[in-house]
Tab-separated table of C-alpha atoms and ligand atoms in Angstrom:
chain	number	residue	atom	x	y	z
B	1	MET	CA	138.763	199.092	173.227
B	2	PHE	CA	139.085	202.358	171.357
B	3	ILE	CA	137.734	204.171	168.299
B	4	ILE	CA	139.845	204.568	165.167
B	5	ASN	CA	139.020	207.235	162.597
B	6	CYS	CA	139.457	205.410	159.282
B	7	PRO	CA	140.582	208.016	156.706
B	8	TYR	CA	138.065	206.517	154.252
B	9	CYS	CA	135.030	205.392	156.311
B	10	GLY	CA	135.124	207.568	159.422
B	11	GLU	CA	135.036	206.595	163.089
B	12	ARG	CA	134.723	202.875	163.755
B	13	ASP	CA	135.290	200.521	166.628
B	14	GLN	CA	138.749	199.006	167.008
B	15	THR	CA	137.376	195.459	166.482
B	16	GLU	CA	136.884	196.269	162.784
B	17	PHE	CA	140.632	196.863	162.339
B	18	SER	CA	143.808	194.794	162.300
B	19	SER	CA	147.142	196.124	163.428
B	20	GLY	CA	149.997	195.895	160.945
B	21	GLY	CA	152.851	196.784	163.284
B	22	GLU	CA	155.444	199.516	163.069
B	23	ALA	CA	155.198	201.907	160.114
B	24	HIS	CA	157.836	203.526	157.898
B	25	ILE	CA	160.241	200.616	157.791
B	26	VAL	CA	162.074	200.934	154.496
B	27	ARG	CA	163.012	197.802	152.616
B	28	PRO	CA	166.777	197.751	151.946
B	29	LYS	CA	167.542	198.535	148.312
B	30	GLN	CA	170.044	195.684	147.871
B	31	PRO	CA	169.015	192.751	150.097
B	32	THR	CA	171.709	190.541	148.549
B	33	GLU	CA	174.443	192.772	149.955
B	34	LEU	CA	173.212	192.497	153.519
B	35	SER	CA	174.495	190.171	156.191
B	36	ASP	CA	172.013	187.764	157.775
B	37	ASP	CA	171.948	189.952	160.876
B	38	GLU	CA	171.121	193.077	158.910
B	39	TRP	CA	168.403	191.272	156.967
B	40	ALA	CA	166.898	189.859	160.173
B	41	GLU	CA	166.970	193.363	161.617
B	42	PHE	CA	164.792	194.607	158.742
B	43	LEU	CA	162.541	191.570	158.687
B	44	PHE	CA	161.833	190.867	162.334
B	45	MET	CA	162.998	193.586	164.679
B	46	ARG	CA	160.305	196.045	165.739
B	47	LYS	CA	160.476	198.747	168.372
B	48	ASN	CA	157.206	198.205	170.269
B	49	ILE	CA	157.894	201.101	172.595
B	50	LYS	CA	155.857	202.437	175.472
B	51	GLY	CA	154.694	205.842	174.323
B	52	ILE	CA	154.023	207.408	170.958
B	53	GLN	CA	154.410	204.910	168.172
B	54	PHE	CA	153.904	205.111	164.387
B	55	GLU	CA	151.859	202.127	163.221
B	56	ARG	CA	150.152	200.667	160.188
B	57	TRP	CA	146.528	199.620	160.514
B	58	ASN	CA	144.128	197.909	158.141
B	59	HIS	CA	140.365	198.422	158.152
B	60	SER	CA	139.964	194.698	157.579
B	61	HIS	CA	136.231	194.462	158.291
B	62	GLY	CA	135.382	197.692	156.460
B	63	CYS	CA	136.960	199.246	153.384
B	64	ARG	CA	140.026	196.944	153.646
B	65	LYS	CA	142.438	199.865	153.106
B	66	TRP	CA	145.784	200.301	154.850
B	67	PHE	CA	146.678	203.558	156.595
B	68	ASN	CA	148.978	204.940	159.302
B	69	VAL	CA	148.165	205.771	162.906
B	70	VAL	CA	150.154	207.661	165.540
B	71	ARG	CA	149.184	205.995	168.793
B	72	ASP	CA	150.313	206.308	172.381
B	73	THR	CA	150.718	202.678	173.384
B	74	SER	CA	150.461	203.496	177.088
B	75	ASN	CA	146.882	204.828	176.918
B	76	ASP	CA	145.681	204.047	173.352
B	77	LYS	CA	145.228	207.741	172.610
B	78	ILE	CA	145.408	208.299	168.862
B	79	HIS	CA	147.235	211.494	167.920
B	80	ALA	CA	146.932	211.326	164.148
B	81	VAL	CA	145.671	209.213	161.265
B	82	TYR	CA	147.070	209.605	157.751
B	83	LYS	CA	146.975	207.731	154.474
B	84	MET	CA	149.659	205.491	153.034
B	85	GLY	CA	152.344	207.492	151.247
B	86	GLU	CA	151.546	210.677	153.175
B	87	LYS	CA	154.090	212.413	155.390
B	88	PRO	CA	153.728	211.756	159.138
B	89	PRO	CA	151.929	214.826	160.553
B	90	VAL	CA	153.898	214.935	163.811
B	91	ASN	CA	157.662	214.830	164.109
B	92	LYS	CA	158.888	211.366	163.533
H	1	MET	CA	126.021	178.478	136.295
H	2	LEU	CA	125.647	176.247	139.302
H	3	ASN	CA	122.222	176.174	140.804
H	4	PHE	CA	122.922	176.495	144.493
H	5	GLU	CA	120.531	175.093	147.009
H	6	THR	CA	120.254	177.589	149.791
H	7	THR	CA	119.676	176.709	153.405
H	8	LEU	CA	117.726	179.879	154.105
H	9	GLN	CA	114.690	179.195	151.960
H	10	VAL	CA	112.030	180.126	154.462
H	11	SER	CA	111.020	183.589	155.507
H	12	LYS	CA	110.673	184.129	159.262
H	13	SER	CA	108.715	186.581	161.348
H	14	TYR	CA	109.160	187.493	164.994
H	15	GLY	CA	106.466	189.987	165.901
H	16	ASP	CA	107.233	193.056	163.850
H	17	LEU	CA	110.528	191.710	162.532
H	18	THR	CA	110.600	189.842	159.213
H	19	LEU	CA	113.646	188.283	157.607
H	20	SER	CA	113.959	186.545	154.276
H	21	GLU	CA	116.566	185.695	151.708
H	22	VAL	CA	116.067	187.427	148.367
H	23	GLU	CA	117.042	185.249	145.423
H	24	PRO	CA	117.945	185.205	142.552
H	25	ILE	CA	119.384	188.672	142.183
H	26	LEU	CA	122.535	189.810	140.432
H	27	LYS	CA	125.561	190.939	142.440
H	28	ILE	CA	128.667	192.310	140.760
H	29	ASN	CA	131.839	193.634	142.332
H	30	LEU	CA	133.553	196.533	140.556
H	31	ARG	CA	137.053	197.834	141.097
H	32	SER	CA	138.633	200.758	139.307
H	33	ASN	CA	140.648	203.882	139.828
H	34	LYS	CA	140.373	205.064	136.224
H	35	ARG	CA	138.929	208.454	135.446
H	36	GLU	CA	136.439	207.406	132.758
H	37	PHE	CA	135.133	204.488	134.790
H	38	SER	CA	132.312	206.438	136.369
H	39	THR	CA	130.914	207.737	133.079
H	40	LYS	CA	131.266	204.263	131.534
H	41	ILE	CA	129.107	202.758	134.281
H	42	GLY	CA	126.730	205.681	133.904
H	43	LYS	CA	126.291	204.894	130.221
H	44	LEU	CA	125.869	201.158	130.748
H	45	LEU	CA	123.506	201.173	133.726
H	46	SER	CA	122.303	204.801	133.850
H	47	ILE	CA	123.603	205.038	137.403
H	48	ILE	CA	126.787	206.675	138.751
H	49	PRO	CA	128.997	204.900	141.338
H	50	PRO	CA	128.964	207.033	144.518
H	51	ILE	CA	132.231	208.741	145.539
H	52	GLU	CA	131.104	209.670	149.036
H	53	ALA	CA	131.959	207.064	151.669
H	54	ASN	CA	129.199	204.903	153.184
H	55	THR	CA	126.616	205.869	150.566
H	56	SER	CA	124.879	204.282	147.589
H	57	SER	CA	123.075	205.325	144.451
H	58	SER	CA	120.035	203.593	143.033
H	59	ASN	CA	117.706	203.660	140.081
H	60	GLU	CA	114.699	201.498	139.353
H	61	ASP	CA	116.719	198.403	138.476
H	62	TYR	CA	120.046	198.580	140.296
H	63	SER	CA	121.810	199.839	143.396
H	64	ILE	CA	125.529	200.592	143.598
H	65	LEU	CA	127.083	200.496	147.060
H	66	TRP	CA	130.319	202.259	148.012
H	67	LEU	CA	132.739	199.743	149.538
H	68	SER	CA	136.044	201.577	149.302
H	69	PRO	CA	137.451	204.530	147.299
H	70	ASP	CA	138.006	202.173	144.354
H	71	GLU	CA	135.483	199.405	144.949
H	72	TRP	CA	131.714	199.097	144.552
H	73	LEU	CA	129.018	196.439	144.725
H	74	ILE	CA	126.170	196.472	142.215
H	75	TYR	CA	123.032	194.487	142.869
H	76	SER	CA	119.692	194.239	141.152
H	77	ASN	CA	116.735	195.599	143.100
H	78	ASN	CA	114.472	192.953	141.645
H	79	LYS	CA	114.764	189.251	141.075
H	80	ILE	CA	116.212	188.455	137.663
H	81	SER	CA	116.927	185.172	135.886
H	82	TYR	CA	120.423	183.746	135.498
H	83	GLU	CA	120.200	184.314	131.731
H	84	GLN	CA	119.611	188.033	132.222
H	85	GLN	CA	122.375	188.148	134.829
H	86	ASN	CA	124.856	186.626	132.413
H	87	LEU	CA	123.964	189.118	129.694
H	88	LEU	CA	124.561	192.037	132.001
H	89	GLU	CA	127.801	190.609	133.329
H	90	GLU	CA	129.074	190.055	129.789
H	91	ASN	CA	128.152	193.580	128.806
H	92	LEU	CA	130.011	195.076	131.776
H	93	PHE	CA	132.975	192.772	131.250
H	94	LYS	CA	133.248	193.723	127.578
H	95	ASN	CA	133.065	197.456	128.252
H	96	ILE	CA	135.174	197.654	131.426
H	97	SER	CA	137.504	194.700	131.970
H	98	ASN	CA	138.352	194.060	128.346
H	99	ILE	CA	139.592	197.598	127.801
H	100	ASN	CA	141.449	197.854	131.123
H	101	GLN	CA	139.058	200.272	132.768
H	102	GLY	CA	138.690	198.177	135.900
H	103	SER	CA	137.646	194.743	137.073
H	104	VAL	CA	134.201	193.174	136.908
H	105	THR	CA	133.562	190.138	139.089
H	106	ASN	CA	130.291	188.283	139.358
H	107	VAL	CA	129.755	187.699	143.079
H	108	THR	CA	126.154	186.520	142.845
H	109	ASP	CA	126.986	183.207	144.468
H	110	HIS	CA	129.531	184.699	146.843
H	111	TRP	CA	127.096	186.897	148.771
H	112	VAL	CA	123.728	185.909	150.208
H	113	MET	CA	121.294	188.787	150.577
H	114	ILE	CA	118.907	188.779	153.510
H	115	ASN	CA	116.204	191.420	153.765
H	116	LEU	CA	115.335	192.582	157.283
H	117	LYS	CA	112.327	194.742	158.003
H	118	GLY	CA	110.438	195.963	161.033
H	119	SER	CA	110.852	198.523	163.770
H	120	LYS	CA	113.217	196.315	165.796
H	121	ILE	CA	115.905	195.614	163.191
H	122	TYR	CA	118.407	198.012	164.735
H	123	ASP	CA	117.821	196.542	168.184
H	124	LEU	CA	118.631	193.181	166.677
H	125	LEU	CA	121.816	194.331	164.906
H	126	SER	CA	123.018	196.249	167.956
H	127	LYS	CA	123.003	193.042	169.946
H	128	SER	CA	126.250	191.977	168.318
H	129	SER	CA	127.723	194.710	166.148
H	130	PRO	CA	130.320	197.344	167.089
H	131	TYR	CA	128.768	199.753	164.566
H	132	ASP	CA	126.938	202.909	165.650
H	133	PHE	CA	123.650	202.876	163.715
H	134	LYS	CA	122.576	206.395	164.755
H	135	ASN	CA	123.304	208.079	161.414
H	136	PHE	CA	122.856	204.954	159.333
H	137	LYS	CA	119.209	204.493	160.213
H	138	MET	CA	118.340	208.149	159.606
H	139	LYS	CA	119.640	208.257	156.057
H	140	LYS	CA	118.079	206.150	153.338
H	141	GLY	CA	120.753	204.705	151.049
H	142	SER	CA	123.434	204.455	153.764
H	143	VAL	CA	125.952	201.660	153.450
H	144	ALA	CA	128.007	200.084	156.231
H	145	GLN	CA	130.553	197.322	156.215
H	146	THR	CA	131.013	195.964	159.675
H	147	LEU	CA	130.803	192.885	161.871
H	148	LEU	CA	127.673	191.131	163.047
H	149	ASN	CA	128.218	188.319	165.487
H	150	HIS	CA	131.912	188.198	164.373
H	151	THR	CA	130.888	187.818	160.719
H	152	ASP	CA	131.620	190.341	157.955
H	153	VAL	CA	128.473	191.947	156.601
H	154	ILE	CA	127.517	194.727	154.197
H	155	LEU	CA	124.383	196.621	155.215
H	156	HIS	CA	122.301	198.766	152.890
H	157	ASN	CA	119.526	200.973	154.267
H	158	THR	CA	116.825	200.727	151.587
H	159	ASP	CA	113.970	202.396	153.460
H	160	ASP	CA	112.798	203.264	156.973
H	161	ASN	CA	113.202	200.119	159.064
H	162	ASN	CA	114.122	198.113	156.004
H	163	LEU	CA	117.598	196.979	155.069
H	164	ASN	CA	119.449	194.450	152.964
H	165	LEU	CA	122.220	192.485	154.605
H	166	PHE	CA	124.940	190.777	152.568
H	167	VAL	CA	126.832	187.901	154.125
H	168	ARG	CA	129.311	185.463	152.583
H	169	ARG	CA	127.596	182.232	151.557
H	170	SER	CA	129.688	179.996	153.796
H	171	PHE	CA	128.811	182.135	156.834
H	172	SER	CA	125.181	182.672	155.897
H	173	GLU	CA	123.651	179.710	157.685
H	174	ASP	CA	125.515	180.469	160.892
H	175	LEU	CA	124.477	184.125	160.818
H	176	TRP	CA	120.914	183.179	159.888
H	177	LEU	CA	120.713	180.898	162.911
H	178	TRP	CA	122.144	183.610	165.149
H	179	ILE	CA	119.637	186.185	163.847
H	180	ASN	CA	116.745	183.808	164.446
H	181	ASP	CA	117.987	182.973	167.908
H	182	SER	CA	118.490	186.627	168.875
H	183	ALA	CA	115.186	187.757	167.392
H	184	ARG	CA	113.313	185.659	169.935
H	185	PHE	CA	114.551	187.936	172.725
H	186	LEU	CA	113.631	191.298	171.211
T	201	ZN	ZN1	137.642	202.106	156.287
């Protein structure tokens, strides 16, 4: 259990949020030109590393907005929270 | 308009705590990110949608709750007939939706509003909510969207030890039963 600082509502308990997985995955511009392997890579493959990870979260039981979180997956320490479309505040 | 039978017709008291459904009142969901939207609503209802998170604004007839940077919930402070509700909805629809200034959705039958009052209401809510009510209960007009017994709720602090709770109709009976059950142990 940890607290997430929603950029719109403020600090709330983690149970109010849903995780949306790895952030900043860019959709390929021409999906038709990709091989099945390359398409599967975009669609399914996620890093899920131990350490600092860039993630998308949704405040599903609050304002229902999406935003980005920089979280250390080994201890759930949140290093930064920033809105969709904003530049990651720490080196990515 | 369908005339819904509600399962929560009775008002209940447990010592100092009183809970009752308030019906019929108007509830309208508004969504917009247009610049003139705020002044439009101001003209129509003489009330401005709040920009600050977790707050509300009220006048004699209506309250507008902040739900998200581009979403609000309007409800009538007093009981009003379905005929009056329809007139108001039409008026908003004509002046907002029809000219692409935002969306107007009548959610009267979507949400059930339960009024809770008494000195123990926050003890009751804290039994099964992850929300920290410390600031909420100090500030009249505060709004919180959170979970109560795993159910989505919108809470509006209307006065000291007095709040309105909105719950989706299909979850309302379950939450009502949980509240009644928990209130016995306060
Ligand atoms: Zn939020």
